[in-house]
Amino acid sequence: AQKVTQAQTEISVVEKEDVTLDCVYETRDTTYYLFWYKQPPSGELVFLIRRNSFDEQNEISGRYSWNFQKSTSSFNFTITASQVVDSAVYFCALSEPGGGSQGNLIFGKGTKLSVKP
Amino acid sequence: GAVVSQHPSRVICKSGTSVKIECRSLDFQATTMFWYRQFPKQSLMLMATSNEGSKATYEQGVEKDKFLINHASLTLSTLTVTSAHPEDSSFYICSARYYEQFFGPGTRLTVL
């Protein structure tokens, strides 16, 4: 069965701390896509990253980095030197079987990150 | 980048009335649009997949007669919540597919 688990419901850190958001997934597909989205209080989903199952290289984008480990079915997201503007709910998502990067997405329950000044 | 808009952003209605939510892809054509529902502090749950010119495909447990979806053009899909009840109060988000999914800003529906 397809499933995305974000075990951390809420995380609270102080500004400038590093924080890692965990994501563990289950899929029967050999080809699949993983995503991270940010949902600020305004509600709009902001796309952060897409990673296909054949690309296990870690990705860094500014203060954001992602660690994809197929062996443990994890796709963790780290924010370095967190800022108050990073406060949001972060969702990890998995593409449905056969849908490729464009198919329906299965979302985890989200992790609410609060960054305090 | 690809932009998806939703209208209205917020709506309050009385129980028993119908509410229409529009989802538009502003700078691209989308053959497929998705409608999601999000309850407070919960994840997004797919309600239906809408393909231009054909009937929508509803997820299990979603009443197609209650949540009417029309995808009349490549840039517009509408979701109509018919005979709304307080339990339909939720945050409705659409997305449009253009190589990947782009999400609208959401519509917060409150049924009194």
PDB file of C-alpha atoms in Angstrom:
ATOM      1  CA  ALA A   1       0.000   0.000   0.000  1.00  0.00           C
ATOM      2  CA  GLN A   2       1.062   3.545  -0.654  1.00  0.00           C
ATOM      3  CA  LYS A   3       1.690   5.474   2.498  1.00  0.00           C
ATOM      4  CA  VAL A   4       3.608   8.486   3.738  1.00  0.00           C
ATOM      5  CA  THR A   5       4.429   8.846   7.416  1.00  0.00           C
ATOM      6  CA  GLN A   6       5.546  12.051   9.040  1.00  0.00           C
ATOM      7  CA  ALA A   7       5.948  10.993  12.632  1.00  0.00           C
ATOM      8  CA  GLN A   8       6.649  14.476  13.971  1.00  0.00           C
ATOM      9  CA  THR A   9       3.365  16.293  14.423  1.00  0.00           C
ATOM     10  CA  GLU A  10       4.850  19.514  15.745  1.00  0.00           C
ATOM     11  CA  ILE A  11       8.379  20.812  16.180  1.00  0.00           C
ATOM     12  CA  SER A  12       9.389  24.003  17.910  1.00  0.00           C
ATOM     13  CA  VAL A  13      12.875  25.477  17.587  1.00  0.00           C
ATOM     14  CA  VAL A  14      14.576  28.743  18.291  1.00  0.00           C
ATOM     15  CA  GLU A  15      15.777  30.857  15.410  1.00  0.00           C
ATOM     16  CA  LYS A  16      19.151  29.837  13.944  1.00  0.00           C
ATOM     17  CA  GLU A  17      18.785  26.241  15.073  1.00  0.00           C
ATOM     18  CA  ASP A  18      18.960  23.473  12.503  1.00  0.00           C
ATOM     19  CA  VAL A  19      15.896  21.259  12.224  1.00  0.00           C
ATOM     20  CA  THR A  20      15.189  18.007  10.384  1.00  0.00           C
ATOM     21  CA  LEU A  21      11.721  16.923   9.336  1.00  0.00           C
ATOM     22  CA  ASP A  22      11.336  13.198   8.868  1.00  0.00           C
ATOM     23  CA  CYS A  23       9.451  11.435   6.093  1.00  0.00           C
ATOM     24  CA  VAL A  24       9.114   7.694   5.631  1.00  0.00           C
ATOM     25  CA  TYR A  25       7.223   6.218   2.718  1.00  0.00           C
ATOM     26  CA  GLU A  26       5.855   2.892   1.528  1.00  0.00           C
ATOM     27  CA  THR A  27       5.313   1.975  -2.104  1.00  0.00           C
ATOM     28  CA  ARG A  28       5.217  -1.090  -4.294  1.00  0.00           C
ATOM     29  CA  ASP A  29       6.469   0.858  -7.300  1.00  0.00           C
ATOM     30  CA  THR A  30      10.076   0.763  -8.430  1.00  0.00           C
ATOM     31  CA  THR A  31       9.655   4.141 -10.084  1.00  0.00           C
ATOM     32  CA  TYR A  32       8.116   6.844  -8.001  1.00  0.00           C
ATOM     33  CA  TYR A  33       8.423  10.488  -7.083  1.00  0.00           C
ATOM     34  CA  LEU A  34       8.720  12.169  -3.724  1.00  0.00           C
ATOM     35  CA  PHE A  35       7.831  15.758  -2.958  1.00  0.00           C
ATOM     36  CA  TRP A  36       8.016  18.288  -0.168  1.00  0.00           C
ATOM     37  CA  TYR A  37       5.570  21.166   0.119  1.00  0.00           C
ATOM     38  CA  LYS A  38       5.382  24.075   2.528  1.00  0.00           C
ATOM     39  CA  GLN A  39       2.017  25.390   3.706  1.00  0.00           C
ATOM     40  CA  PRO A  40       2.302  28.754   5.483  1.00  0.00           C
ATOM     41  CA  PRO A  41      -0.609  30.086   7.563  1.00  0.00           C
ATOM     42  CA  SER A  42      -2.109  31.637   4.428  1.00  0.00           C
ATOM     43  CA  GLY A  43      -2.885  28.111   3.244  1.00  0.00           C
ATOM     44  CA  GLU A  44      -1.250  28.045  -0.153  1.00  0.00           C
ATOM     45  CA  LEU A  45       0.929  25.029  -0.875  1.00  0.00           C
ATOM     46  CA  VAL A  46       4.432  25.980  -1.937  1.00  0.00           C
ATOM     47  CA  PHE A  47       6.391  23.424  -3.926  1.00  0.00           C
ATOM     48  CA  LEU A  48       9.869  22.816  -2.515  1.00  0.00           C
ATOM     49  CA  ILE A  49      11.315  19.787  -4.237  1.00  0.00           C
ATOM     50  CA  ARG A  50      10.592  16.749  -6.380  1.00  0.00           C
ATOM     51  CA  ARG A  51      12.874  13.730  -6.403  1.00  0.00           C
ATOM     52  CA  ASN A  52      12.563  10.594  -8.501  1.00  0.00           C
ATOM     53  CA  SER A  53      13.382   7.185  -7.126  1.00  0.00           C
ATOM     54  CA  PHE A  54      16.469   6.724  -9.272  1.00  0.00           C
ATOM     55  CA  ASP A  55      18.205   9.819  -8.033  1.00  0.00           C
ATOM     56  CA  GLU A  56      19.563   9.258  -4.556  1.00  0.00           C
ATOM     57  CA  GLN A  57      21.895  12.208  -4.533  1.00  0.00           C
ATOM     58  CA  ASN A  58      21.288  14.594  -1.716  1.00  0.00           C
ATOM     59  CA  GLU A  59      20.043  18.005  -2.730  1.00  0.00           C
ATOM     60  CA  ILE A  60      20.906  21.373  -1.264  1.00  0.00           C
ATOM     61  CA  SER A  61      19.130  24.618  -2.009  1.00  0.00           C
ATOM     62  CA  GLY A  62      20.253  27.494   0.140  1.00  0.00           C
ATOM     63  CA  ARG A  63      19.353  26.673   3.729  1.00  0.00           C
ATOM     64  CA  TYR A  64      17.304  23.662   2.643  1.00  0.00           C
ATOM     65  CA  SER A  65      18.679  20.195   2.102  1.00  0.00           C
ATOM     66  CA  TRP A  66      17.127  16.811   1.460  1.00  0.00           C
ATOM     67  CA  ASN A  67      18.453  13.360   2.297  1.00  0.00           C
ATOM     68  CA  PHE A  68      16.941  10.553   0.208  1.00  0.00           C
ATOM     69  CA  GLN A  69      17.717   7.036   1.457  1.00  0.00           C
ATOM     70  CA  LYS A  70      16.032   4.253  -0.503  1.00  0.00           C
ATOM     71  CA  SER A  71      17.421   1.636   1.855  1.00  0.00           C
ATOM     72  CA  THR A  72      15.330   3.063   4.682  1.00  0.00           C
ATOM     73  CA  SER A  73      12.539   4.501   2.501  1.00  0.00           C
ATOM     74  CA  SER A  74      13.145   7.932   3.906  1.00  0.00           C
ATOM     75  CA  PHE A  75      13.224  11.398   2.409  1.00  0.00           C
ATOM     76  CA  ASN A  76      14.159  13.769   5.206  1.00  0.00           C
ATOM     77  CA  PHE A  77      14.239  17.542   4.975  1.00  0.00           C
ATOM     78  CA  THR A  78      16.673  19.744   6.896  1.00  0.00           C
ATOM     79  CA  ILE A  79      16.491  23.477   7.381  1.00  0.00           C
ATOM     80  CA  THR A  80      19.779  25.007   8.427  1.00  0.00           C
ATOM     81  CA  ALA A  81      19.860  28.165  10.537  1.00  0.00           C
ATOM     82  CA  SER A  82      16.079  28.313  10.760  1.00  0.00           C
ATOM     83  CA  GLN A  83      14.249  31.611  10.534  1.00  0.00           C
ATOM     84  CA  VAL A  84      10.867  32.775  11.768  1.00  0.00           C
ATOM     85  CA  VAL A  85       9.625  32.824   8.170  1.00  0.00           C
ATOM     86  CA  ASP A  86      10.181  29.071   8.025  1.00  0.00           C
ATOM     87  CA  SER A  87       7.252  28.595  10.393  1.00  0.00           C
ATOM     88  CA  ALA A  88       4.692  26.559   8.464  1.00  0.00           C
ATOM     89  CA  VAL A  89       3.289  23.084   8.022  1.00  0.00           C
ATOM     90  CA  TYR A  90       5.498  20.926   5.840  1.00  0.00           C
ATOM     91  CA  PHE A  91       4.071  18.038   3.852  1.00  0.00           C
ATOM     92  CA  CYS A  92       5.905  15.132   2.338  1.00  0.00           C
ATOM     93  CA  ALA A  93       4.118  13.467  -0.589  1.00  0.00           C
ATOM     94  CA  LEU A  94       4.466  10.393  -2.786  1.00  0.00           C
ATOM     95  CA  SER A  95       3.214   9.960  -6.342  1.00  0.00           C
ATOM     96  CA  GLU A  96       0.565   7.337  -6.931  1.00  0.00           C
ATOM     97  CA  PRO A  97       1.487   4.146  -8.778  1.00  0.00           C
ATOM     98  CA  GLY A  98       1.821   4.668 -12.479  1.00  0.00           C
ATOM     99  CA  GLY A  99       1.198   8.361 -12.225  1.00  0.00           C
ATOM    100  CA  GLY A 100       4.775   9.470 -12.604  1.00  0.00           C
ATOM    101  CA  SER A 101       5.584  12.943 -11.445  1.00  0.00           C
ATOM    102  CA  GLN A 102       2.246  14.184 -12.687  1.00  0.00           C
ATOM    103  CA  GLY A 103      -0.086  11.768 -11.007  1.00  0.00           C
ATOM    104  CA  ASN A 104      -2.084  12.048  -7.887  1.00  0.00           C
ATOM    105  CA  LEU A 105      -0.163  12.697  -4.715  1.00  0.00           C
ATOM    106  CA  ILE A 106      -0.447  10.893  -1.422  1.00  0.00           C
ATOM    107  CA  PHE A 107       0.324  13.271   1.392  1.00  0.00           C
ATOM    108  CA  GLY A 108       1.688  12.655   4.842  1.00  0.00           C
ATOM    109  CA  LYS A 109      -0.103  14.244   7.774  1.00  0.00           C
ATOM    110  CA  GLY A 110       2.332  17.126   7.860  1.00  0.00           C
ATOM    111  CA  THR A 111       4.731  18.510  10.431  1.00  0.00           C
ATOM    112  CA  LYS A 112       4.025  21.888  11.945  1.00  0.00           C
ATOM    113  CA  LEU A 113       7.258  23.801  12.426  1.00  0.00           C
ATOM    114  CA  SER A 114       7.330  26.796  14.746  1.00  0.00           C
ATOM    115  CA  VAL A 115      10.461  28.897  14.744  1.00  0.00           C
ATOM    116  CA  LYS A 116      10.631  31.294  17.653  1.00  0.00           C
ATOM    117  CA  PRO A 117      12.757  34.443  17.637  1.00  0.00           C
TER     118      PRO A 117
ATOM    119  CA  GLY B   1       6.048  29.851 -13.286  1.00  0.00           C
ATOM    120  CA  ALA B   2       2.722  28.088 -13.486  1.00  0.00           C
ATOM    121  CA  VAL B   3       0.018  29.882 -11.530  1.00  0.00           C
ATOM    122  CA  VAL B   4      -3.264  28.463 -10.323  1.00  0.00           C
ATOM    123  CA  SER B   5      -5.964  30.674  -8.873  1.00  0.00           C
ATOM    124  CA  GLN B   6      -9.042  29.873  -6.855  1.00  0.00           C
ATOM    125  CA  HIS B   7     -12.140  31.938  -6.310  1.00  0.00           C
ATOM    126  CA  PRO B   8     -13.470  32.744  -3.824  1.00  0.00           C
ATOM    127  CA  SER B   9     -10.716  32.546  -1.235  1.00  0.00           C
ATOM    128  CA  ARG B  10     -13.239  32.484   1.560  1.00  0.00           C
ATOM    129  CA  VAL B  11     -16.980  31.876   1.652  1.00  0.00           C
ATOM    130  CA  ILE B  12     -19.557  31.695   4.401  1.00  0.00           C
ATOM    131  CA  CYS B  13     -22.958  30.301   3.573  1.00  0.00           C
ATOM    132  CA  LYS B  14     -26.100  29.053   5.223  1.00  0.00           C
ATOM    133  CA  SER B  15     -26.869  25.393   5.560  1.00  0.00           C
ATOM    134  CA  GLY B  16     -28.780  24.080   2.557  1.00  0.00           C
ATOM    135  CA  THR B  17     -27.324  26.453   0.003  1.00  0.00           C
ATOM    136  CA  SER B  18     -24.949  25.545  -2.812  1.00  0.00           C
ATOM    137  CA  VAL B  19     -21.484  27.001  -3.229  1.00  0.00           C
ATOM    138  CA  LYS B  20     -19.363  27.061  -6.368  1.00  0.00           C
ATOM    139  CA  ILE B  21     -15.571  27.223  -6.233  1.00  0.00           C
ATOM    140  CA  GLU B  22     -13.550  28.021  -9.334  1.00  0.00           C
ATOM    141  CA  CYS B  23     -10.061  26.813 -10.100  1.00  0.00           C
ATOM    142  CA  ARG B  24      -8.170  28.404 -12.974  1.00  0.00           C
ATOM    143  CA  SER B  25      -4.778  27.778 -14.485  1.00  0.00           C
ATOM    144  CA  LEU B  26      -3.662  31.263 -15.449  1.00  0.00           C
ATOM    145  CA  ASP B  27      -0.709  30.746 -17.739  1.00  0.00           C
ATOM    146  CA  PHE B  28      -0.971  27.179 -18.915  1.00  0.00           C
ATOM    147  CA  GLN B  29      -3.518  24.637 -20.105  1.00  0.00           C
ATOM    148  CA  ALA B  30      -4.303  21.811 -17.750  1.00  0.00           C
ATOM    149  CA  THR B  31      -5.935  18.646 -19.022  1.00  0.00           C
ATOM    150  CA  THR B  32      -6.163  17.374 -15.472  1.00  0.00           C
ATOM    151  CA  MET B  33      -7.090  19.160 -12.300  1.00  0.00           C
ATOM    152  CA  PHE B  34      -7.367  17.724  -8.823  1.00  0.00           C
ATOM    153  CA  TRP B  35      -9.607  18.716  -5.923  1.00  0.00           C
ATOM    154  CA  TYR B  36      -8.438  18.200  -2.367  1.00  0.00           C
ATOM    155  CA  ARG B  37     -10.043  18.769   0.985  1.00  0.00           C
ATOM    156  CA  GLN B  38      -8.184  19.643   4.147  1.00  0.00           C
ATOM    157  CA  PHE B  39      -9.719  19.644   7.610  1.00  0.00           C
ATOM    158  CA  PRO B  40      -8.086  21.751  10.340  1.00  0.00           C
ATOM    159  CA  LYS B  41      -4.685  20.410  11.319  1.00  0.00           C
ATOM    160  CA  GLN B  42      -5.071  17.511   8.926  1.00  0.00           C
ATOM    161  CA  SER B  43      -3.491  16.474   5.689  1.00  0.00           C
ATOM    162  CA  LEU B  44      -4.829  16.958   2.187  1.00  0.00           C
ATOM    163  CA  MET B  45      -7.213  14.282   1.017  1.00  0.00           C
ATOM    164  CA  LEU B  46      -7.926  13.850  -2.673  1.00  0.00           C
ATOM    165  CA  MET B  47     -11.604  14.184  -3.480  1.00  0.00           C
ATOM    166  CA  ALA B  48     -11.629  13.820  -7.232  1.00  0.00           C
ATOM    167  CA  THR B  49      -9.636  14.020 -10.428  1.00  0.00           C
ATOM    168  CA  SER B  50     -11.094  16.225 -13.097  1.00  0.00           C
ATOM    169  CA  ASN B  51     -10.286  15.742 -16.780  1.00  0.00           C
ATOM    170  CA  GLU B  52     -11.231  18.320 -19.370  1.00  0.00           C
ATOM    171  CA  GLY B  53     -14.272  17.286 -21.334  1.00  0.00           C
ATOM    172  CA  SER B  54     -15.064  14.173 -19.360  1.00  0.00           C
ATOM    173  CA  LYS B  55     -16.615  13.133 -16.082  1.00  0.00           C
ATOM    174  CA  ALA B  56     -14.609  13.488 -12.932  1.00  0.00           C
ATOM    175  CA  THR B  57     -13.236  10.468 -11.138  1.00  0.00           C
ATOM    176  CA  TYR B  58     -14.187  10.507  -7.467  1.00  0.00           C
ATOM    177  CA  GLU B  59     -12.296   8.911  -4.630  1.00  0.00           C
ATOM    178  CA  GLN B  60     -13.985   6.310  -2.514  1.00  0.00           C
ATOM    179  CA  GLY B  61     -16.323   7.838   0.010  1.00  0.00           C
ATOM    180  CA  VAL B  62     -16.784  11.122  -1.832  1.00  0.00           C
ATOM    181  CA  GLU B  63     -20.380  11.723  -2.913  1.00  0.00           C
ATOM    182  CA  LYS B  64     -20.396  12.738  -6.556  1.00  0.00           C
ATOM    183  CA  ASP B  65     -23.922  14.148  -6.315  1.00  0.00           C
ATOM    184  CA  LYS B  66     -22.909  16.382  -3.469  1.00  0.00           C
ATOM    185  CA  PHE B  67     -19.604  17.561  -4.867  1.00  0.00           C
ATOM    186  CA  LEU B  68     -20.252  18.378  -8.503  1.00  0.00           C
ATOM    187  CA  ILE B  69     -17.179  18.898 -10.629  1.00  0.00           C
ATOM    188  CA  ASN B  70     -17.164  20.480 -14.060  1.00  0.00           C
ATOM    189  CA  HIS B  71     -14.001  20.793 -16.143  1.00  0.00           C
ATOM    190  CA  ALA B  72     -15.389  22.622 -19.145  1.00  0.00           C
ATOM    191  CA  SER B  73     -12.165  24.057 -20.506  1.00  0.00           C
ATOM    192  CA  LEU B  74      -8.431  23.526 -20.295  1.00  0.00           C
ATOM    193  CA  THR B  75      -8.079  26.389 -17.846  1.00  0.00           C
ATOM    194  CA  LEU B  76     -11.143  26.093 -15.630  1.00  0.00           C
ATOM    195  CA  SER B  77     -12.558  23.500 -13.278  1.00  0.00           C
ATOM    196  CA  THR B  78     -15.381  24.155 -10.834  1.00  0.00           C
ATOM    197  CA  LEU B  79     -16.416  22.388  -7.663  1.00  0.00           C
ATOM    198  CA  THR B  80     -19.983  22.911  -6.490  1.00  0.00           C
ATOM    199  CA  VAL B  81     -20.879  21.868  -2.983  1.00  0.00           C
ATOM    200  CA  THR B  82     -24.615  21.235  -3.175  1.00  0.00           C
ATOM    201  CA  SER B  83     -26.936  21.595  -0.209  1.00  0.00           C
ATOM    202  CA  ALA B  84     -24.011  22.404   2.034  1.00  0.00           C
ATOM    203  CA  HIS B  85     -24.051  21.369   5.679  1.00  0.00           C
ATOM    204  CA  PRO B  86     -21.814  22.417   8.579  1.00  0.00           C
ATOM    205  CA  GLU B  87     -19.783  19.212   8.226  1.00  0.00           C
ATOM    206  CA  ASP B  88     -18.787  20.364   4.727  1.00  0.00           C
ATOM    207  CA  SER B  89     -16.907  23.259   6.287  1.00  0.00           C
ATOM    208  CA  SER B  90     -13.321  22.771   5.265  1.00  0.00           C
ATOM    209  CA  PHE B  91     -10.406  24.116   3.239  1.00  0.00           C
ATOM    210  CA  TYR B  92     -10.719  23.116  -0.422  1.00  0.00           C
ATOM    211  CA  ILE B  93      -7.608  23.161  -2.577  1.00  0.00           C
ATOM    212  CA  CYS B  94      -7.346  22.551  -6.289  1.00  0.00           C
ATOM    213  CA  SER B  95      -4.296  21.731  -8.321  1.00  0.00           C
ATOM    214  CA  ALA B  96      -3.625  21.721 -12.027  1.00  0.00           C
ATOM    215  CA  ARG B  97      -1.257  19.422 -13.785  1.00  0.00           C
ATOM    216  CA  TYR B  98       1.395  20.766 -16.152  1.00  0.00           C
ATOM    217  CA  TYR B  99       4.328  18.379 -16.019  1.00  0.00           C
ATOM    218  CA  GLU B 100       3.709  18.419 -12.305  1.00  0.00           C
ATOM    219  CA  GLN B 101       0.978  19.611  -9.983  1.00  0.00           C
ATOM    220  CA  PHE B 102       0.641  23.275  -9.160  1.00  0.00           C
ATOM    221  CA  PHE B 103      -1.664  24.160  -6.311  1.00  0.00           C
ATOM    222  CA  GLY B 104      -4.149  26.965  -5.930  1.00  0.00           C
ATOM    223  CA  PRO B 105      -4.294  29.111  -2.797  1.00  0.00           C
ATOM    224  CA  GLY B 106      -7.320  27.294  -1.426  1.00  0.00           C
ATOM    225  CA  THR B 107     -10.889  28.215  -0.516  1.00  0.00           C
ATOM    226  CA  ARG B 108     -12.067  28.227   3.062  1.00  0.00           C
ATOM    227  CA  LEU B 109     -15.718  27.227   3.241  1.00  0.00           C
ATOM    228  CA  THR B 110     -17.731  27.813   6.396  1.00  0.00           C
ATOM    229  CA  VAL B 111     -21.290  26.528   6.494  1.00  0.00           C
ATOM    230  CA  LEU B 112     -23.418  27.975   9.262  1.00  0.00           C
TER     231      LEU B 112
END
